Structure formats: structure tokens, C-alpha cells
Amino acid sequence: MNIQQLVDRGLKIKTYTKDSVIYEPGMQPRYVYFIKTGEVRMVTVSDEGKEFIQGVFKAGQHFGEPALLINRPYLAFTITNKDTQLIAVNKEDFFSLIKNEPDFSMNLIQTLSQRLFYKSMMLEELANEKADHRLLTIINYLLHDITEGENLKVTRQELADMTGLRVETVIRGVKMLAGKGLIKTVKGKIVKG
Amino acid sequence: MNIQQLVDRGLKIKTYTKDSVIYEPGMQPRYVYFIKTGEVRMVTVSDEGKEFIQGVFKAGQHFGEPALLINRPYLAFTITNKDTQLIAVNKEDFFSLIKNEPDFSMNLIQTLSQRLFYKSMMLEELANEKADHRLLTIINYLLHDITEGENLKVTRQELADMTGLRVETVIRGVKMLAGKGLIKTVKGKIVKG
DNA sequence: CACTAAATATGACACAGATCATAATTTTGT
DNA sequence: ACAAAATTATGATCTGTGTCATATTTAGTG
């Protein structure tokens, strides 16, 4: 099932401006959201206001399935990173997608597996590893998605919010890793290759 | 799909004694494991030998799907907590289960969703929260599975390995939480109610 | 019931990373 | 090309939890 097919079925496209909140912790889930254009981040926020990035979702992807499927209130905020168009698919329709479209079902299983893999990796890092190790792991993970010579389009703050560290620690850590030759930086940007 | 049906199909039951390693990090996954009897833990281990418990799986459950489904080497060890009987289902059979048994497929999706939920919760805790908060969160999570008056059958070491803390910190933390009346303990055991 | 092993407990000290303050650099918008 | 904003950078402290050492209590075994 892709976006076009959902549109063909007559589902409405909702438009959100950058930094809109789609849902927040405690809300009872009613939809799965398919992203037509734009990008969202899923973040949990501590009492002291510190953010942790649970995931980032882009055009063509969907989010919010787990809470809907196990019928539990959301744990996280989901917030648009850019102007974003979403299609909200209700519970009934989503369940029938799973039941009636084997390809979609298989795809969903693999998507969930991938997310589990990432979270397992990060849990190990947060539970057991120090700042430098955490940073190197995420950076290498993110470098997979880009080509030689390109640079990572993430700020130190975002790296901090993915690793549970503070910006200052990330800044010092990245500098140290670059010094040791474990990563390459150009004008502060982390570069692949 | 349940264990009996797998046996009926002629799949072999393999027996492992307590503390046997089923698979370890780096190995290429070939099977999904269904547990007939016993219990296994999935743990990642840091360079310094510190364990983190990624999950515990009991009779009737299966494990090892994500790595197989996305075709990536294991991140974790899986080790039996007791004498355990397993049925190893190969990739082909597992994929055909998903394709041909809609109920199994739906069930798997919900299982994966539940695991994601747990991991998201723990990531937030490890990234943003201090020892006491982490402890209270896990303890409350574990208390869900037992009835009033019963006590948690986990050691402080196991709590430590689930939260990324050290035993001593868990011991002090549990004592503190009990002192504040946030949890109840009897002879050191954490009791529900 | 005694003996042993495992789990819980407690104190003293060390240290990675948080926190706070302030500055330099790079990016963005007009 | 310039100003404002965002990001990166750096130094000085503070602090929660790790580390180490040793003791006490509880559980398990013949």
C-alpha cells in the first residue's frame, strides 16, 4: 500500500506546518499516519525538558503503528520537522490493510524489525557505553545512508538528543574522534570517506 | 501457529541445558526459535563484560525474528536461563508462516509492537532519567505481571542489568524508594500492593 | 540444622559527563 | 554584503553514580 493508493481510496490529506505537534504522550491512538511529503520526529521529553529522539520518519513512511496495534496511549510526541502532508488511516482500515494485503503485512513486519534493531543497538550503547563510543556508533550508523564525500546533515544538538548526551559533550567528543582519525570532519561537518 | 503444530509438521525439538548459548553476536541468523519449555535471556555485553538484558522469553514465545527478517548478524547473545527445549524454524518456513497464516502474521506484528514499546520506554529512561526514576519505572513495569501480595522474582543484579546501573546503585535506590513509600519491600523482596 | 554460596548492604573515594558562563564561528534571511 | 540567529567551541566547576573493599543477611544443599 502506497500513498497514491490511499489517496485513490478517498482518504484526506492533512497539511501541517513545521513544528506542529501531531500527537503527544498520553493520547489514545486512533490513526496510523502515512507521510506524503515532509518529515517528522518522534521524541520523548523528560520532566526537565530534555528531548530524546526516538525516531525520524520521512516521505513514504508511516508511524504510530505500535501504540495503535497494542492499544496503549502514546509515549512520545510526534512533531513535524518541516511542512508536512499526512494521511491518517484509522484503526479499522489499518487492520484490514494488514489482513488483506500480504505484501503490506510483510513490509510492516520488516519495518518493525528494523526499528527494533536500531533500538536494541541504542539501548546497548546507552546502558553500557561511554560518550565517545556512543557517538562513534551513531555516526557510523548515520553515515550508512549517505555517499562518500557527503556530510551528515545533523547538528551536534541532534546527535546529543539521539545519544542522551549534552551538546557540549557531543562537541568535545566529535572533536576527539576526529583528532584520533576515527571520523573525518570538514569545517565542523562530519564527512563520509 | 503454536508449538504443537510445529511438532506435528515434523520439526525437531532441541534440548539445551541451563546457561547454554543459542547464538551470539556476529552470527548470521538462520532460524527463528520457538520455546517449548524453559526460558532464555537476550543480552548484549560491553567490552568490559557488562551485560544488558534486552529481553527475556518464555515457553510459548519465539525470538530471533528481527535479525532473520532484515538479514543482519545478531547483536546479542541468547542464553538459556533454565533447561530449555527449542524448535528452530528455518527462514523459508518462517516466511511461509507469515505469508500463509494471517493470524500468525497479525500476532507477530503485535508482538513486535509490544517489544518496540518496551524498548522506547527504556530508551527514554536510559537517555534522560536518573537512577531512581529508572528503577521505579522498571519495577512498576514488572509489577504489572504479578498479583497483589506476590513479590518480584528478580535480583538487584538483574534490575541493574535491565537499567544499565550497577548493583550497588540498585540496592541503594530500591532502599530509598521503599523509604519514600514509592514501593513496598519485605525482607528485601519487592512486593506488589 | 549446620555449612556454603548467593544476594543484599554500606562506606569511602574517583571520575565522566552535566552544568554554567561566555566566546568564536557558521549559517540564514533580507 | 550585512545583521541576526544558530551552531560550534572552550574553560571552570559540580555531582550522580561507578568503583572498590568489606560486612551482613538470606537462600540453597546434603
Coordinates of C-alpha atoms (C1' of nucleotides) in Angstrom, one line a residue:
Chain A
M1 CA 0.0 0.0 0.0
N2 CA 1.4 3.3 -1.0
I3 CA 0.3 6.9 -0.6
Q4 CA -1.2 7.2 -4.1
Q5 CA -3.4 4.2 -3.4
L6 CA -4.6 5.7 -0.2
V7 CA -5.4 8.9 -1.9
D8 CA -7.3 6.9 -4.6
R9 CA -9.4 5.4 -1.8
G10 CA -10.5 8.9 -1.0
L11 CA -8.5 9.4 2.2
K12 CA -7.9 13.1 3.0
I13 CA -4.5 14.7 3.1
K14 CA -3.9 16.9 6.1
T15 CA -1.3 19.6 6.0
Y16 CA 0.9 20.6 9.0
T17 CA 3.3 23.5 9.2
K18 CA 6.8 23.0 10.5
D19 CA 6.9 22.2 14.3
S20 CA 3.3 21.2 14.6
V21 CA 2.5 18.5 17.1
I22 CA 0.7 15.5 15.6
Y23 CA 0.2 13.7 18.8
E24 CA 1.5 13.8 22.4
P25 CA 2.1 11.4 25.2
G26 CA -1.0 10.1 27.0
M27 CA -3.3 10.5 24.0
Q28 CA -5.2 7.4 22.9
P29 CA -4.1 6.4 19.4
R30 CA -6.7 6.4 16.7
Y31 CA -4.7 6.5 13.5
V32 CA -1.6 5.4 11.7
Y33 CA 0.0 8.2 9.8
F34 CA 1.4 7.9 6.3
I35 CA 3.7 10.7 5.2
K36 CA 3.1 12.1 1.8
T37 CA 5.6 14.9 2.0
G38 CA 7.8 16.3 4.7
E39 CA 9.4 14.8 7.8
V40 CA 8.5 14.2 11.4
R41 CA 10.5 13.4 14.6
M42 CA 9.3 11.3 17.4
V43 CA 10.6 12.5 20.8
T44 CA 10.1 11.8 24.4
V45 CA 10.7 14.6 26.8
S46 CA 11.9 14.3 30.4
D47 CA 10.4 16.3 33.3
E48 CA 13.3 18.7 33.0
G49 CA 12.5 19.3 29.3
K50 CA 15.4 17.2 27.8
E51 CA 14.4 15.6 24.5
F52 CA 15.3 12.2 23.3
I53 CA 14.8 11.4 19.6
Q54 CA 13.1 8.0 19.3
G55 CA 13.0 8.2 15.5
V56 CA 12.7 10.3 12.4
F57 CA 10.2 9.5 9.7
K58 CA 10.2 10.7 6.1
A59 CA 8.0 10.8 3.0
G60 CA 6.7 7.4 2.1
Q61 CA 7.0 6.1 5.6
H62 CA 4.3 5.6 8.3
F63 CA 4.4 6.0 12.0
G64 CA 2.4 5.5 15.1
E65 CA 1.6 1.8 14.5
P66 CA 2.8 0.2 17.7
A67 CA 0.7 2.2 20.1
L68 CA -2.4 1.7 17.9
L69 CA -1.8 -2.0 17.5
I70 CA -1.4 -2.8 21.2
N71 CA -3.9 -0.1 22.2
R72 CA -1.8 1.8 24.6
P73 CA -1.5 5.6 25.0
Y74 CA 1.4 7.2 23.2
L75 CA 4.7 7.5 25.0
A76 CA 6.1 10.2 22.7
F77 CA 5.5 13.4 21.0
T78 CA 5.4 13.4 17.2
I79 CA 6.4 16.8 15.7
T80 CA 6.9 17.9 12.1
N81 CA 10.5 18.9 11.2
K82 CA 9.2 20.6 8.0
D83 CA 5.9 21.5 6.5
T84 CA 4.4 18.1 6.1
Q85 CA 1.4 16.3 4.5
L86 CA -0.1 13.3 6.2
I87 CA -2.8 10.8 5.6
A88 CA -4.4 9.5 8.7
V89 CA -5.6 5.9 8.4
N90 CA -8.0 4.7 11.1
K91 CA -7.7 1.6 13.1
E92 CA -10.3 -0.4 11.1
D93 CA -8.7 0.4 7.8
F94 CA -5.2 -0.3 9.0
F95 CA -6.2 -3.7 10.4
S96 CA -7.9 -4.5 7.1
L97 CA -4.7 -3.5 5.2
I98 CA -2.7 -5.9 7.3
K99 CA -5.3 -8.7 6.8
N100 CA -5.9 -8.2 3.1
E101 CA -2.6 -7.2 1.8
P102 CA 0.1 -9.8 2.4
D103 CA 2.8 -7.6 0.9
F104 CA 1.9 -4.7 3.2
S105 CA 1.9 -7.0 6.1
M106 CA 5.3 -8.5 5.3
N107 CA 6.6 -5.0 4.8
L108 CA 5.3 -3.8 8.1
I109 CA 7.0 -6.7 9.9
Q110 CA 10.3 -5.8 8.3
T111 CA 9.9 -2.2 9.2
L112 CA 9.2 -3.0 12.8
S113 CA 12.1 -5.4 12.8
Q114 CA 14.4 -2.6 11.6
R115 CA 13.2 -0.3 14.3
L116 CA 13.7 -2.9 16.9
F117 CA 17.2 -3.5 15.6
Y118 CA 18.1 0.2 15.9
K119 CA 16.6 0.5 19.4
S120 CA 18.4 -2.6 20.6
M121 CA 21.6 -1.1 19.4
M122 CA 21.0 2.2 21.1
L123 CA 19.9 0.5 24.3
E124 CA 23.2 -1.3 24.5
E125 CA 25.0 2.0 23.9
L126 CA 23.0 4.0 26.5
A127 CA 23.2 1.2 29.1
N128 CA 26.8 0.2 28.7
E129 CA 29.0 2.6 26.7
K130 CA 30.6 5.9 27.3
A131 CA 30.1 9.1 25.4
D132 CA 32.8 8.5 22.7
H133 CA 31.6 5.0 21.9
R134 CA 28.0 6.1 21.7
L135 CA 28.9 8.9 19.3
L136 CA 31.0 6.7 17.1
T137 CA 28.2 4.2 16.9
I138 CA 25.5 6.7 15.9
I139 CA 27.8 8.5 13.5
N140 CA 28.7 5.3 11.7
Y141 CA 25.0 4.3 11.6
L142 CA 24.1 7.6 10.1
L143 CA 27.0 7.5 7.6
H144 CA 25.4 4.4 6.1
D145 CA 22.7 6.4 4.4
I146 CA 24.9 8.9 2.6
T147 CA 27.6 8.6 -0.2
E148 CA 31.3 9.2 0.0
G149 CA 32.3 12.8 0.3
E150 CA 28.9 14.0 1.5
N151 CA 28.4 15.3 5.0
L152 CA 25.9 14.4 7.8
K153 CA 23.1 16.9 8.0
V154 CA 22.7 16.7 11.7
T155 CA 23.6 19.2 14.3
R156 CA 25.5 18.4 17.5
Q157 CA 22.3 19.1 19.4
E158 CA 20.6 16.4 17.3
L159 CA 23.4 13.9 18.0
A160 CA 23.0 14.8 21.7
D161 CA 19.3 14.1 21.5
M162 CA 19.9 10.8 19.9
T163 CA 22.5 9.6 22.4
G164 CA 21.3 11.0 25.6
L165 CA 24.3 13.3 25.9
R166 CA 24.6 17.1 26.2
V167 CA 25.6 19.3 23.3
E168 CA 28.9 20.3 24.9
T169 CA 29.8 16.6 25.4
V170 CA 29.0 15.9 21.8
I171 CA 31.1 18.8 20.6
R172 CA 34.1 17.7 22.6
G173 CA 33.5 14.0 21.7
V174 CA 33.3 14.7 17.9
K175 CA 36.4 16.8 18.1
M176 CA 38.2 14.0 19.9
L177 CA 37.1 11.3 17.4
A178 CA 38.2 13.5 14.5
G179 CA 41.6 14.0 16.3
K180 CA 42.0 10.3 16.6
G181 CA 41.1 9.9 12.9
L182 CA 38.1 7.7 13.7
I183 CA 35.9 10.2 11.8
K184 CA 36.5 12.9 9.3
T185 CA 35.3 16.5 9.7
V186 CA 35.4 19.5 7.3
K187 CA 34.5 22.9 8.9
G188 CA 32.8 21.1 11.7
K189 CA 30.7 18.9 9.4
I190 CA 31.1 15.2 9.7
V191 CA 32.0 13.8 6.3
K192 CA 31.9 10.3 4.9
G193 CA 35.1 8.7 3.5
Chain B
M1 CA 0.9 -21.3 14.8
N2 CA 1.7 -23.0 18.1
I3 CA 4.4 -25.4 19.3
Q4 CA 2.2 -28.5 18.8
Q5 CA 1.5 -27.7 15.2
L6 CA 5.2 -27.2 14.6
V7 CA 5.9 -30.6 16.1
D8 CA 3.1 -32.1 14.0
R9 CA 4.9 -30.8 11.0
G10 CA 7.9 -32.9 11.9
L11 CA 10.2 -30.2 13.2
K12 CA 12.8 -31.4 15.7
I13 CA 12.9 -30.3 19.3
K14 CA 16.4 -29.4 20.5
T15 CA 17.2 -29.5 24.2
Y16 CA 19.6 -27.1 25.9
T17 CA 20.9 -27.2 29.5
K18 CA 20.8 -24.1 31.6
D19 CA 23.3 -21.3 30.6
S20 CA 23.7 -22.7 27.0
V21 CA 24.4 -20.1 24.3
I22 CA 21.9 -20.4 21.5
Y23 CA 23.5 -17.8 19.4
E24 CA 26.0 -14.9 19.8
P25 CA 26.7 -11.5 18.2
G26 CA 28.0 -11.6 14.7
M27 CA 26.5 -14.9 13.7
Q28 CA 24.3 -14.8 10.6
P29 CA 20.7 -15.7 11.6
R30 CA 19.3 -18.9 10.0
Y31 CA 16.3 -19.7 12.3
V32 CA 13.6 -18.3 14.4
Y33 CA 13.4 -20.1 17.7
F34 CA 10.1 -21.2 19.3
I35 CA 10.3 -22.1 23.0
K36 CA 8.5 -25.3 24.0
T37 CA 9.7 -25.3 27.6
G38 CA 12.1 -23.2 29.7
E39 CA 13.3 -19.6 29.4
V40 CA 16.0 -17.6 27.6
R41 CA 17.5 -14.2 28.1
M42 CA 18.8 -12.0 25.3
V43 CA 21.8 -9.9 26.4
T44 CA 24.3 -7.6 24.9
V45 CA 27.7 -7.4 26.5
S46 CA 30.1 -4.5 26.5
D47 CA 33.9 -4.7 26.0
E48 CA 34.3 -4.6 29.8
G49 CA 31.9 -7.5 30.2
K50 CA 28.9 -5.6 31.5
E51 CA 25.6 -7.3 30.5
F52 CA 22.5 -5.5 29.4
I53 CA 19.2 -7.6 29.3
Q54 CA 17.5 -6.8 26.0
G55 CA 14.7 -9.2 26.8
V56 CA 13.5 -12.4 28.4
F57 CA 11.5 -15.0 26.5
K58 CA 9.4 -17.8 28.0
A59 CA 7.6 -21.0 26.9
G60 CA 5.2 -20.4 24.0
Q61 CA 7.1 -17.4 22.8
H62 CA 9.6 -17.1 19.9
F63 CA 12.7 -15.0 19.5
G64 CA 15.3 -14.0 16.9
E65 CA 12.9 -12.8 14.3
P66 CA 14.2 -9.3 13.6
A67 CA 17.7 -10.2 12.7
L68 CA 16.4 -13.0 10.4
L69 CA 13.8 -10.8 8.8
I70 CA 16.2 -8.0 7.9
N71 CA 19.1 -10.3 7.3
R72 CA 21.6 -8.8 9.7
P73 CA 24.0 -10.5 12.0
Y74 CA 22.8 -10.8 15.6
L75 CA 23.6 -8.0 18.0
A76 CA 23.1 -10.0 21.2
F77 CA 23.7 -13.3 22.9
T78 CA 20.8 -15.5 23.6
I79 CA 21.4 -17.8 26.6
T80 CA 19.1 -20.2 28.4
N81 CA 18.1 -19.2 31.9
K82 CA 16.9 -22.8 32.6
D83 CA 16.9 -26.2 30.9
T84 CA 15.1 -25.3 27.7
Q85 CA 13.5 -27.1 24.7
L86 CA 13.5 -25.1 21.4
I87 CA 12.2 -25.7 17.9
A88 CA 14.3 -24.0 15.2
V89 CA 12.2 -22.9 12.3
N90 CA 14.2 -22.0 9.2
K91 CA 13.9 -18.9 7.2
E92 CA 11.8 -20.4 4.4
D93 CA 9.3 -22.0 6.8
F94 CA 9.1 -18.8 8.8
F95 CA 8.4 -16.7 5.8
S96 CA 5.8 -19.1 4.6
L97 CA 4.2 -19.0 8.0
I98 CA 3.9 -15.2 7.7
K99 CA 2.5 -15.4 4.2
N100 CA 0.1 -18.2 4.7
E101 CA -1.2 -17.7 8.2
P102 CA -2.8 -14.3 8.6
D103 CA -3.4 -14.9 12.3
F104 CA 0.3 -15.7 12.9
S105 CA 1.2 -12.6 10.9
M106 CA -1.1 -10.3 12.9
N107 CA 0.2 -11.9 16.1
L108 CA 3.8 -11.3 15.1
I109 CA 3.1 -7.7 14.3
Q110 CA 1.6 -7.2 17.8
T111 CA 4.5 -8.9 19.5
L112 CA 7.0 -6.8 17.7
S113 CA 4.9 -3.7 18.6
Q114 CA 5.0 -4.7 22.2
R115 CA 8.7 -5.1 22.2
L116 CA 9.1 -1.7 20.5
F117 CA 7.0 -0.1 23.2
Y118 CA 9.2 -1.6 25.9
K119 CA 12.4 -0.5 24.2
S120 CA 11.1 3.0 23.6
M121 CA 10.2 3.3 27.2
M122 CA 13.6 2.1 28.3
L123 CA 15.5 4.3 25.9
E124 CA 13.7 7.3 27.3
E125 CA 14.7 6.2 30.8
L126 CA 18.4 5.5 29.9
A127 CA 18.8 8.6 27.9
N128 CA 17.1 11.1 30.2
E129 CA 16.4 9.8 33.7
K130 CA 18.4 9.2 36.8
A131 CA 18.8 6.0 38.7
D132 CA 15.8 6.3 41.0
H133 CA 13.4 7.2 38.2
R134 CA 14.7 4.3 36.0
L135 CA 14.3 1.9 38.9
L136 CA 10.7 3.0 39.7
T137 CA 9.8 2.7 36.0
I138 CA 11.1 -0.9 35.6
I139 CA 9.7 -2.0 38.9
N140 CA 6.3 -0.7 38.1
Y141 CA 6.5 -2.4 34.7
L142 CA 7.5 -5.7 36.2
L143 CA 4.8 -5.5 38.9
H144 CA 2.1 -5.5 36.1
D145 CA 2.7 -9.2 35.6
I146 CA 2.1 -10.4 39.1
T147 CA -0.7 -10.3 41.6
E148 CA -1.2 -8.3 44.8
G149 CA 0.9 -9.7 47.6
E150 CA 3.3 -11.5 45.4
N151 CA 6.9 -10.5 45.1
L152 CA 9.2 -9.8 42.2
K153 CA 11.5 -12.7 41.4
V154 CA 14.3 -10.6 40.1
T155 CA 17.6 -9.9 41.9
R156 CA 19.2 -6.5 42.3
Q157 CA 21.8 -7.6 39.7
E158 CA 19.0 -8.3 37.2
L159 CA 17.4 -5.0 37.8
A160 CA 20.9 -3.5 37.3
D161 CA 21.3 -5.3 34.0
M162 CA 17.9 -4.1 32.8
T163 CA 18.5 -0.5 33.7
G164 CA 22.2 0.0 32.9
L165 CA 23.0 0.6 36.5
R166 CA 25.3 -1.1 38.9
V167 CA 24.2 -3.5 41.7
E168 CA 25.2 -1.1 44.4
T169 CA 23.3 1.7 42.9
V170 CA 20.2 -0.5 42.5
I171 CA 20.5 -1.6 46.2
R172 CA 20.7 2.0 47.4
G173 CA 17.9 3.1 45.0
V174 CA 15.5 0.3 46.0
K175 CA 16.1 1.1 49.6
M176 CA 15.4 4.8 49.0
L177 CA 12.2 4.2 47.0
A178 CA 11.0 1.9 49.8
G179 CA 11.9 4.5 52.4
K180 CA 9.8 7.1 50.5
G181 CA 6.9 4.6 50.3
L182 CA 7.0 4.5 46.5
I183 CA 7.5 0.7 46.6
K184 CA 7.0 -1.9 49.2
T185 CA 9.6 -4.4 50.3
V186 CA 9.5 -7.4 52.6
K187 CA 12.9 -8.9 53.6
G188 CA 14.5 -7.2 50.7
K189 CA 12.0 -8.6 48.2
I190 CA 9.9 -6.1 46.2
V191 CA 6.2 -6.8 46.9
K192 CA 3.1 -5.7 45.0
G193 CA 0.4 -3.8 46.7
Chain C
dC1 C1' 20.4 -28.0 61.1
dA2 C1' 24.9 -26.7 60.0
dC3 C1' 27.6 -25.2 56.0
dT4 C1' 28.2 -22.8 51.8
dA5 C1' 27.0 -19.9 48.3
dA6 C1' 24.4 -16.1 46.7
dA7 C1' 22.4 -11.8 47.4
dT8 C1' 22.0 -7.6 49.9
dA9 C1' 24.1 -3.9 52.4
dT10 C1' 27.2 0.1 53.5
dG11 C1' 31.1 3.4 53.5
dA12 C1' 35.0 6.0 51.1
dC13 C1' 36.7 7.7 47.1
dA14 C1' 37.1 8.6 41.9
dC15 C1' 35.7 10.4 37.7
dA16 C1' 32.9 11.0 33.3
dG17 C1' 29.9 14.0 31.9
dA18 C1' 26.5 17.6 33.4
dT19 C1' 26.1 22.3 34.2
dC20 C1' 27.1 27.2 33.7
dA21 C1' 29.2 31.0 31.5
dT22 C1' 31.0 33.2 27.7
dA23 C1' 33.1 33.4 23.1
dA24 C1' 34.0 32.3 18.3
dT25 C1' 32.3 30.7 14.0
dT26 C1' 29.0 29.5 10.5
dT27 C1' 24.5 29.8 8.5
dT28 C1' 20.4 32.2 7.2
dG29 C1' 17.5 35.8 5.7
dT30 C1' 17.0 40.4 3.6
Chain D
dA1 C1' 27.1 42.1 1.9
dC2 C1' 25.3 42.7 6.4
dA3 C1' 22.9 41.8 10.6
dA4 C1' 20.7 38.4 13.4
dA5 C1' 20.4 33.8 14.7
dA6 C1' 22.0 29.4 15.1
dT7 C1' 25.7 26.4 15.8
dT8 C1' 30.1 25.2 17.4
dA9 C1' 33.7 25.9 20.8
dT10 C1' 36.1 26.1 25.3
dG11 C1' 37.1 26.6 30.2
dA12 C1' 35.7 26.0 35.2
dT13 C1' 33.2 23.8 38.5
dC14 C1' 29.7 20.4 40.4
dT15 C1' 27.6 15.9 41.0
dG16 C1' 25.5 11.3 40.5
dT17 C1' 26.9 7.1 40.0
dG18 C1' 30.7 4.0 39.3
dT19 C1' 34.4 1.6 41.7
dC20 C1' 36.5 -0.9 45.3
dA21 C1' 36.5 -3.0 49.8
dT22 C1' 34.3 -5.4 53.3
dA23 C1' 30.4 -6.9 56.0
dT24 C1' 25.8 -8.8 56.9
dT25 C1' 21.7 -11.3 55.7
dT26 C1' 19.1 -14.7 53.1
dA27 C1' 18.7 -18.9 50.4
dG28 C1' 20.1 -23.4 49.0
dT29 C1' 22.0 -28.1 49.9
dG30 C1' 23.3 -32.6 51.9

